[in-house]
Short mmCIF file of C-alpha atoms and ligand atoms in Angstrom, two decimals:
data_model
loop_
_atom_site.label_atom_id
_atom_site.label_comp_id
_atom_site.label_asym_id
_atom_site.label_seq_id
_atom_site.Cartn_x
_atom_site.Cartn_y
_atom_site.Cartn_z
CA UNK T 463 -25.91 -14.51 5.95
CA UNK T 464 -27.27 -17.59 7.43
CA UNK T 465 -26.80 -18.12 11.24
CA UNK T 466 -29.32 -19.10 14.52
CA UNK T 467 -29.58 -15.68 16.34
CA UNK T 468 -28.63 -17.30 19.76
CA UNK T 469 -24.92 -17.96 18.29
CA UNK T 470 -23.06 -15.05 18.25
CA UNK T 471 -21.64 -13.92 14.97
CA UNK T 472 -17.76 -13.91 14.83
CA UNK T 473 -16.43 -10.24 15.09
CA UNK T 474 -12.69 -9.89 14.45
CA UNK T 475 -11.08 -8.82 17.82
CA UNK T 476 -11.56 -5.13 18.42
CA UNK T 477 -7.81 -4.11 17.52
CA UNK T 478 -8.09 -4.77 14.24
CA UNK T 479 -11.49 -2.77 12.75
CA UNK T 480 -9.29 -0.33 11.30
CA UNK T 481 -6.68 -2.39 9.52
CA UNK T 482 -6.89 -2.51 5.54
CA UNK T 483 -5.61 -5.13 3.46
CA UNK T 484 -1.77 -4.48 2.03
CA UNK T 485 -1.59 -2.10 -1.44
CA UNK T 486 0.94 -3.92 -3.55
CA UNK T 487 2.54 -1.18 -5.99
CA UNK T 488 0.74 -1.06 -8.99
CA UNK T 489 2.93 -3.32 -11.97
CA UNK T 490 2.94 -1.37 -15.49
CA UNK T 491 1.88 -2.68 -18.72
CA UNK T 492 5.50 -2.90 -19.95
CA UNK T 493 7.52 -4.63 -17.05
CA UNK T 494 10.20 -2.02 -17.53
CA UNK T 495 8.30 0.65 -16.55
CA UNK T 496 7.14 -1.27 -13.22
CA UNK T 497 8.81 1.09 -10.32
CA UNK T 498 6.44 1.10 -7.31
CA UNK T 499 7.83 -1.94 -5.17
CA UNK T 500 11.73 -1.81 -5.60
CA UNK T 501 11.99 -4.97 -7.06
CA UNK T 502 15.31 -5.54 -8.94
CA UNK T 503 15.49 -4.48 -12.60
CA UNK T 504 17.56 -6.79 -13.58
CA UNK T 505 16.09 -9.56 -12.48
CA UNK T 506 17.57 -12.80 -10.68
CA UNK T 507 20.90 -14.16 -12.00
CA UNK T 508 20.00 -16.00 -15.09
CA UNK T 509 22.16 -19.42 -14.22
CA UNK T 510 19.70 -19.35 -10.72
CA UNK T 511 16.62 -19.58 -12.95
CA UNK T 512 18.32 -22.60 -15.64
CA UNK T 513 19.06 -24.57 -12.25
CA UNK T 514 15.24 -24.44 -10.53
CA UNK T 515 14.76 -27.01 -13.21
CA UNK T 516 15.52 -29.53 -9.99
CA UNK T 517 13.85 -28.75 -7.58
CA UNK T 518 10.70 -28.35 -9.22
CA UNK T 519 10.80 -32.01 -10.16
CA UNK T 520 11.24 -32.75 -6.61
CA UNK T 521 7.65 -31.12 -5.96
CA UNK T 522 6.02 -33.86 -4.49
CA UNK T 523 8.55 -33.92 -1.76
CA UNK T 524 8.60 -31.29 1.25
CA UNK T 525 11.46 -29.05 1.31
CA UNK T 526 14.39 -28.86 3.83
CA UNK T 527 12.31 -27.51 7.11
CA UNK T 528 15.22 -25.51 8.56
CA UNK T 529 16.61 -24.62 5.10
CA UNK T 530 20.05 -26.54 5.80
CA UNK T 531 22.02 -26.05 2.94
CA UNK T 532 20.99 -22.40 2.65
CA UNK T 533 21.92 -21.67 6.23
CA UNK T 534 25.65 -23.06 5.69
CA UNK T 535 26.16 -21.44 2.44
CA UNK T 536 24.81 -18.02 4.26
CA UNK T 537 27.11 -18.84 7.08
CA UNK T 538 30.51 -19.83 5.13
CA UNK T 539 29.48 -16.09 3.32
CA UNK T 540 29.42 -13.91 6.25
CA UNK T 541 31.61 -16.22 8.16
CA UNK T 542 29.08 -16.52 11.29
CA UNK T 543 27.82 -19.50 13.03
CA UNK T 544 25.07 -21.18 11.55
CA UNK T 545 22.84 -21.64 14.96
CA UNK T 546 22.67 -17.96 14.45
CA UNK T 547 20.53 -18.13 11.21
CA UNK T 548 17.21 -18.41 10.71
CA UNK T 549 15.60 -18.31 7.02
CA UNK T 550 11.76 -17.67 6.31
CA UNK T 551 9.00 -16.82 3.89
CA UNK T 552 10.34 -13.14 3.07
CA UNK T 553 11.59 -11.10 5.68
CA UNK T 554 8.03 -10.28 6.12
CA UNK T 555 7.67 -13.78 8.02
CA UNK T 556 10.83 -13.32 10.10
CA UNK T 557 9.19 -10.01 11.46
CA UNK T 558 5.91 -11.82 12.09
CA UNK T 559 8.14 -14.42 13.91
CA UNK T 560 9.94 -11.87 16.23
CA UNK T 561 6.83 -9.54 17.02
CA UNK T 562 5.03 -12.84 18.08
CA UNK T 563 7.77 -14.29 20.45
CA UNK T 564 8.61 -11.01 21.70
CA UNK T 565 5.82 -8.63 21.37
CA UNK T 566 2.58 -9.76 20.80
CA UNK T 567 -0.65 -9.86 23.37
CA UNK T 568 0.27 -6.87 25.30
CA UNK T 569 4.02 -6.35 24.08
CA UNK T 570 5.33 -3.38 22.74
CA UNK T 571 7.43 -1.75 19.49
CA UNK T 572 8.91 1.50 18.76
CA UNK T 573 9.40 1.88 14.99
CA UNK T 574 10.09 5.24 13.24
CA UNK T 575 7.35 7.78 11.57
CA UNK T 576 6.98 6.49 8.74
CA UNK T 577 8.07 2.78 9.33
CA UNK T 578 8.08 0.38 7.05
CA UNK T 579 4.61 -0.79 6.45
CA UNK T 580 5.26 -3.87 8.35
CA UNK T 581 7.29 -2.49 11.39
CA UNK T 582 3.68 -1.14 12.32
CA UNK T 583 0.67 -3.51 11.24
CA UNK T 584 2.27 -6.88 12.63
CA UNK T 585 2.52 -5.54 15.94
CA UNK T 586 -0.82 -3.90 16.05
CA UNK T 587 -2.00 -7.50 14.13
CA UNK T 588 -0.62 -9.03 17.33
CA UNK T 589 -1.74 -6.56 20.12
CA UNK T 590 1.23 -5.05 20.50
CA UNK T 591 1.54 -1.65 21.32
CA UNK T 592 3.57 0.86 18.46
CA UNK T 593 4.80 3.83 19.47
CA UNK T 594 5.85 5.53 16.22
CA UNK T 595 9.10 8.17 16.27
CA UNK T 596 8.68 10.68 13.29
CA UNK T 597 11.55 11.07 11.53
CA UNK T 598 14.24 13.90 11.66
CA UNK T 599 16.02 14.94 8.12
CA UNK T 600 14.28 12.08 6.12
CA UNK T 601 16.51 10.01 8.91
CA UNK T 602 15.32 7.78 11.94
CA UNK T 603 15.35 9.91 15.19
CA UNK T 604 17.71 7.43 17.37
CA UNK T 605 18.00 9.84 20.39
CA UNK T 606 14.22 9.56 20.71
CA UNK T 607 13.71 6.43 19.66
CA UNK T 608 16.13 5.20 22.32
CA UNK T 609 13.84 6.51 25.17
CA UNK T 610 11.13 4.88 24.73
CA UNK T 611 10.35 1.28 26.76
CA UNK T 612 10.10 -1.04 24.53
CA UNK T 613 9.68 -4.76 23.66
CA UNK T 614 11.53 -4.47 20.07
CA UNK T 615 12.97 -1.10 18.32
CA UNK T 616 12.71 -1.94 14.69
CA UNK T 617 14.99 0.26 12.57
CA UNK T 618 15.01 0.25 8.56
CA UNK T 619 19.01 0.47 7.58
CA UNK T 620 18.91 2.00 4.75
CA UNK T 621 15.32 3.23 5.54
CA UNK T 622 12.58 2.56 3.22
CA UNK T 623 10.89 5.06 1.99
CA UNK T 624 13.60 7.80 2.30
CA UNK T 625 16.79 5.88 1.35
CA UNK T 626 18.74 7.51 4.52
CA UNK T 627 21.50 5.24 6.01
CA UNK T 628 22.61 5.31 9.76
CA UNK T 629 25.96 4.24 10.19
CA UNK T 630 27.53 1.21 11.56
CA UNK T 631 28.74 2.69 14.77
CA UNK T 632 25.43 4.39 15.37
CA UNK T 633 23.23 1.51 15.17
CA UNK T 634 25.56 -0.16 17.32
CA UNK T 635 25.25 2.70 19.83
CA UNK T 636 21.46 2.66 19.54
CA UNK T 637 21.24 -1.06 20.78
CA UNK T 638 23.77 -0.60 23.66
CA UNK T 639 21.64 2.46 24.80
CA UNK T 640 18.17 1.98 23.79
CA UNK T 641 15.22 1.23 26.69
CA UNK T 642 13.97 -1.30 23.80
CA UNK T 643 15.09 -5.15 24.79
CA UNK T 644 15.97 -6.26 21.36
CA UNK T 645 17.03 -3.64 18.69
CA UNK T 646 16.02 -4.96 14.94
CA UNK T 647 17.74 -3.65 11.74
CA UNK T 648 15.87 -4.13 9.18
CA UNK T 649 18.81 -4.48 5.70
CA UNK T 650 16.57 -5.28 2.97
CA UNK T 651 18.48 -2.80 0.59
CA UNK T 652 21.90 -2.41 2.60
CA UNK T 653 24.28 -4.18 -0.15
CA UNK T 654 22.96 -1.33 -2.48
CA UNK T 655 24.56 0.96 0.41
CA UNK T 656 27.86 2.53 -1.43
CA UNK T 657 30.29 0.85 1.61
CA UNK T 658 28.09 -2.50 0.65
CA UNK T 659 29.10 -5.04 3.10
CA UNK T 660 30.95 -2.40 5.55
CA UNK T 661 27.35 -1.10 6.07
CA UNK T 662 26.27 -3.99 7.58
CA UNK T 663 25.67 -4.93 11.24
CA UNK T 664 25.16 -8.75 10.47
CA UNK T 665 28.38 -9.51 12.69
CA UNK T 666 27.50 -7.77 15.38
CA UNK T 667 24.41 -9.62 15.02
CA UNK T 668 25.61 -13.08 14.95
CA UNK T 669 27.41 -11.69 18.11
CA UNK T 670 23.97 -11.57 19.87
CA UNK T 671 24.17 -7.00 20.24
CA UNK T 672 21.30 -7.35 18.31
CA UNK T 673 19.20 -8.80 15.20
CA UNK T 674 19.81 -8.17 11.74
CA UNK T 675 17.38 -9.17 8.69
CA UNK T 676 18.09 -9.78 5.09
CA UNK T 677 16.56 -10.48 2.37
CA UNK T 678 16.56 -12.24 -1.15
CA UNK T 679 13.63 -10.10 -2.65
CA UNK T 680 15.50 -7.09 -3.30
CA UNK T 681 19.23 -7.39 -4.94
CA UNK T 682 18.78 -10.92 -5.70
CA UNK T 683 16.11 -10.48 -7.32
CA UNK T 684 13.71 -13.25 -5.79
CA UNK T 685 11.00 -11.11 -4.62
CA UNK T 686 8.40 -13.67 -6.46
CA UNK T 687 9.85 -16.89 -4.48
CA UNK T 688 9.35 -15.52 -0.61
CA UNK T 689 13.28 -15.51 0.95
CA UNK T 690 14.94 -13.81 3.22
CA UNK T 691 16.81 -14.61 6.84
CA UNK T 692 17.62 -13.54 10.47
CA UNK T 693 20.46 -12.95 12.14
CA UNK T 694 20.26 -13.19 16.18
CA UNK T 695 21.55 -14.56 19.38
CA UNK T 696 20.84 -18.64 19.06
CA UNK T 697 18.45 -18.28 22.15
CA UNK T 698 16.10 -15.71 19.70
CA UNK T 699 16.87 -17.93 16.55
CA UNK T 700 15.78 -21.46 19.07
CA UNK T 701 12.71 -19.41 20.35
CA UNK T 702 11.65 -18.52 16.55
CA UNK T 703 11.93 -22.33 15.42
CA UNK T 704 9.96 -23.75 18.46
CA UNK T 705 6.53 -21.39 16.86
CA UNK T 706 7.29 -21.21 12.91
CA UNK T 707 5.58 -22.75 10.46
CA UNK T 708 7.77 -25.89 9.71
CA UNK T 709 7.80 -25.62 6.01
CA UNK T 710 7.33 -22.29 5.01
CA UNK T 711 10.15 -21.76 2.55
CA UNK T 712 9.76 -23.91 -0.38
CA UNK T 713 12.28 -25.96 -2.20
CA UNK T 714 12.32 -23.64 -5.32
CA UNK T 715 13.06 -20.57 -3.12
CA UNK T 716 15.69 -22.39 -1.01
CA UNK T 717 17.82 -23.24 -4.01
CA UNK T 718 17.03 -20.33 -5.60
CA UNK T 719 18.69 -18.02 -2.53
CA UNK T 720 21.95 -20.83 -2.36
CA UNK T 721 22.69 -20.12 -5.98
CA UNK T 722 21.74 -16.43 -6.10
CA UNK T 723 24.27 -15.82 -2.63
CA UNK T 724 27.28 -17.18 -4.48
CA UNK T 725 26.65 -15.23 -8.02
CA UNK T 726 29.18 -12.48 -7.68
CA UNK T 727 29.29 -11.72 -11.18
CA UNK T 728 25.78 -10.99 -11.37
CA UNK T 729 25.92 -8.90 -8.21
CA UNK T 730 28.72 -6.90 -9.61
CA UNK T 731 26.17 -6.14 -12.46
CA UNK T 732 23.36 -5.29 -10.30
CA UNK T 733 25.02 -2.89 -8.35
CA UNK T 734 26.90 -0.52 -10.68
CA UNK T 735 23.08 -0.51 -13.02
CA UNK T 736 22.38 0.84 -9.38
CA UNK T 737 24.40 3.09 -8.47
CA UNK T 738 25.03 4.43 -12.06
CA UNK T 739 21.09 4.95 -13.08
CA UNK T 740 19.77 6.05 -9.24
CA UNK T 741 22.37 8.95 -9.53
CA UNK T 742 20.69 10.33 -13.20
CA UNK T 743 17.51 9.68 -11.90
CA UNK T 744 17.95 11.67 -9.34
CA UNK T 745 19.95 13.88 -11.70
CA UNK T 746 16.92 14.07 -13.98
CA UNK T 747 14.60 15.31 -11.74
CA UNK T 748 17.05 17.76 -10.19
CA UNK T 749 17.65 19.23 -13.04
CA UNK T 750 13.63 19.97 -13.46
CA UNK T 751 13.41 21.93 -9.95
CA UNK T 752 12.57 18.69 -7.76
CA UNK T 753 14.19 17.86 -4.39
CA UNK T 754 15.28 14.34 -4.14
CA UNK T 755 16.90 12.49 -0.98
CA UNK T 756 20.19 11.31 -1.24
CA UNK T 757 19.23 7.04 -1.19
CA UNK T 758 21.67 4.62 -0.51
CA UNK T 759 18.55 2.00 -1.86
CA UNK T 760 17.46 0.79 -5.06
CA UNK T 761 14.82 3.58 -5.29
CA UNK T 762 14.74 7.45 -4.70
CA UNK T 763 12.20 9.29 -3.02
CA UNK T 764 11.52 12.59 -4.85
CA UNK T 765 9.72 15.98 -3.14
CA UNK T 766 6.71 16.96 -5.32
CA UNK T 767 3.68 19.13 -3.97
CA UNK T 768 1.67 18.19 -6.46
CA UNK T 769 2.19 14.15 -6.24
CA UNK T 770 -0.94 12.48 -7.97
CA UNK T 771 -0.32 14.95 -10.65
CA UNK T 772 3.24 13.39 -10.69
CA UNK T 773 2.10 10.08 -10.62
CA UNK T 774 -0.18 10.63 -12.81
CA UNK T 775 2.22 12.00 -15.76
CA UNK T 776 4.59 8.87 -15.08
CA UNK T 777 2.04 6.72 -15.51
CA UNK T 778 1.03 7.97 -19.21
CA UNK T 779 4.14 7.55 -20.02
CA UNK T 780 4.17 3.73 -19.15
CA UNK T 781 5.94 4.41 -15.46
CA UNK T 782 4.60 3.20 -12.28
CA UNK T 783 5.69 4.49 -9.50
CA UNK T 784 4.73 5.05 -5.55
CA UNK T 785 2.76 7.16 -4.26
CA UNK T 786 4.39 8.94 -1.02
CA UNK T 787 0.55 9.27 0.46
CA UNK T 788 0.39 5.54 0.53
CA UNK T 789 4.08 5.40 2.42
CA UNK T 790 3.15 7.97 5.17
CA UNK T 791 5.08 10.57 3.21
CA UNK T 792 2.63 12.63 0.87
CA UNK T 793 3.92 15.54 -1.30
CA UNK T 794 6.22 12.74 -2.31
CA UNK T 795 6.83 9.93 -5.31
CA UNK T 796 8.95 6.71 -4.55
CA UNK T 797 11.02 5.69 -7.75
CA UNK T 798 12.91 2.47 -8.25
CA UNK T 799 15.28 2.59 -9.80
CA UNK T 800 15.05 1.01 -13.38
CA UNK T 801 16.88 -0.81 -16.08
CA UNK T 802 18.49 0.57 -18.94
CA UNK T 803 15.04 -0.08 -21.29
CA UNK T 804 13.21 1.67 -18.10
CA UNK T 805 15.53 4.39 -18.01
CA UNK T 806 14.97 5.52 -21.39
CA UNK T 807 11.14 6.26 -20.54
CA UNK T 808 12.37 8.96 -18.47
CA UNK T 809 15.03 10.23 -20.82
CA UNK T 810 12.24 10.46 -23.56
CA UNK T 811 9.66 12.65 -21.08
CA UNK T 812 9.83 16.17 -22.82
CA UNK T 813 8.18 17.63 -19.31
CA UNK T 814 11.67 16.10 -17.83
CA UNK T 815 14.62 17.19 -19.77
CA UNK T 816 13.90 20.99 -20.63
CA UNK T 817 16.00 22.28 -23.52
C1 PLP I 1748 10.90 -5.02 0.61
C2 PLP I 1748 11.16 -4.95 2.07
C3 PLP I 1748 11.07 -6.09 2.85
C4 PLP I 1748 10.42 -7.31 2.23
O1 PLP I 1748 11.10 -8.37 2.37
P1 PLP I 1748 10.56 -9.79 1.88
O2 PLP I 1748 11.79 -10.56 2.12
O3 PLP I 1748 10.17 -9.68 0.45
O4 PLP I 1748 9.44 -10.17 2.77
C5 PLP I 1748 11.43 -6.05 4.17
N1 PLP I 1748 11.81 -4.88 4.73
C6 PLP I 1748 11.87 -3.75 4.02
C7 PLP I 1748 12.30 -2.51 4.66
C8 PLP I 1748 11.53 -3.76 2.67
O5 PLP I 1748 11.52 -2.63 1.96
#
């Protein structure tokens, strides 16, 4: 490259040599058989994706900055104020958000072992210090976790990549007790949990015991449009606002979220295809000698030694799935769970079904 030797060349800041660009689960040729990133077989709620029709004539106009209509209609939902909401690109943003106001440039996190990818490589993105808790029976070690000083305890409720749920009263515990400042509970699968909405913490949230996120990319089925929300004490929500990105969400995905939030019938739908196919999945593989964690998520991890050879075998057949090596798990293969068409792959895999 082309540069005067007495200017020094830029060199990214020392923290982040060893980062690596994000590895998106691989989609398969048949969009059935695509099981690596949890996305929601069904889809998003077909009247959702008639009504976009309107605000994609609107393009040339920027969208609502503080997503207003989307924070009532998430409000009159959950019946919580509405200066306790805060929507953003994903809950991937929201995170960003939070480790930068609260963490960032010397800050610190305490996440579990493995955390969600994210829980980890924002913080260290933002010179934060992570101190990472492995986990205990697939499960987030809370009396550990709670011990250590910390700027922000991120926990994953249900916890992505084992499925394992902690219950209402125990989270709650956790953020009373915890050395961290501000507990975060991540619920990017929790209305697949089988109490659904009784799993939540989102009041308790809006109550300012700590911060909940949600998103739209996983039972609505909007990974592809970038939605999701925080729930926090108004201070945390004001503080977030004051450094975000003033149009982040776009129009499409803002409309897109208000719809999908008040489609029950679709919901209904979503969730028995859930809980219906994730228990003969898991049967499935039982049945053929593999462990596989109980999940209260829209995937299942399963035990395998051999895993590449796994992977490897699903993906002849057309099936995607994730590696556990890439998740901080290895001798393991994350599943989502599929539709009907995906679920007949599996049900036609001779290696699968013995006798
Ligand atoms: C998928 C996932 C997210 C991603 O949310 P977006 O709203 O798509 O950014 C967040 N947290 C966890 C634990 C996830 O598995």
């Amino acid at each position: 490259m082309n540069h005067t030797p007495d200017v020094a060349w830029p060199r990214p800041r020392p923290w982040l040599a060893h980062l690596q660009p994000y590895v998106a689960g691989a989609p398969a040729r048949d969009r059935n058989g695509s099981l690596a990133s949890n996305e929601n077989a069904l889809g998003p709620a077909p009247r959702v994706v008639t009504a976009l029709q309107g605000p994609l004539a609107d393009a040339a106009r920027y969208p609502d900055a503080l997503a207003t209509g989307l924070v009532r209609k998430i409000a009159a939902e959950y019946s919580i104020p509405e200066d306790t909401i805060l929507v953003g690109n994903g809950s991937d943003e929201l995170i960003q958000l939070l480790v930068t106001a609260y963490a960032a440039f010397g800050g610190s996190v305490v996440c579990a072992d493995p955390p969600y990818q994210l829980h980890e490589k924002l913080p260290v993105t933002l010179g934060a210090e992570v101190t990472k808790v492995p986990l205990v029976d697939w499960g987030h070690d809370l009396r550990t976790m709670r011990g250590v000083a910390a700027d922000i305890a991120f926990l994953c409720n249900p916890h992505n990549p084992t499925g394992a749920l902690i219950a209402v009263p125990e989270v709650r515990d956790f953020a009373r007790t915890s050395r961290a400042s501000l507990t975060v509970v991540d619920e990017a699968y929790i209305e697949y949990a089988d109490a659904g909405h009784a799993a939540s913490v989102i009041q308790h949230a809006a109550a300012g015991e700590l911060a909940v996120l949600r998103t739209f990319s996983k039972f609505y089925g909007l990974a592809g449009l970038r939605v999701g929300y925080l729930v926090a004490d108004p201070a945390i929500i004001r503080t977030l606002q004051a450094i975000r990105l003033p149009f982040s969400v776009n129009r499409v995905a803002q409309e897109a979220a208000e719809l999908s939030l008040g489609d029950e019938e679709h919901g209904s739908g979503v969730r028995e295809n859930n809980a219906l196919l994730r228990t003969e999945l898991a049967e499935l593989f039982r049945r053929s000698g593999y462990e596989v964690l109980p999940s209260q998520a829209n995937f299942v991890l399963v035990l395998a030694e051999e895993e590449e050879h796994l992977v490897e075998r699903l993906r002849e057949a057309g099936i995607r799935v994730r590696p556990g090596t890439s998740l901080g798990i290895p001798g393991a293969v994350r599943i989502s769970v599929p539709n009907s068409v995906g679920m007949e792959m599996f049900r036609g895999l001779p290696w699968l079904t013995p006798n």
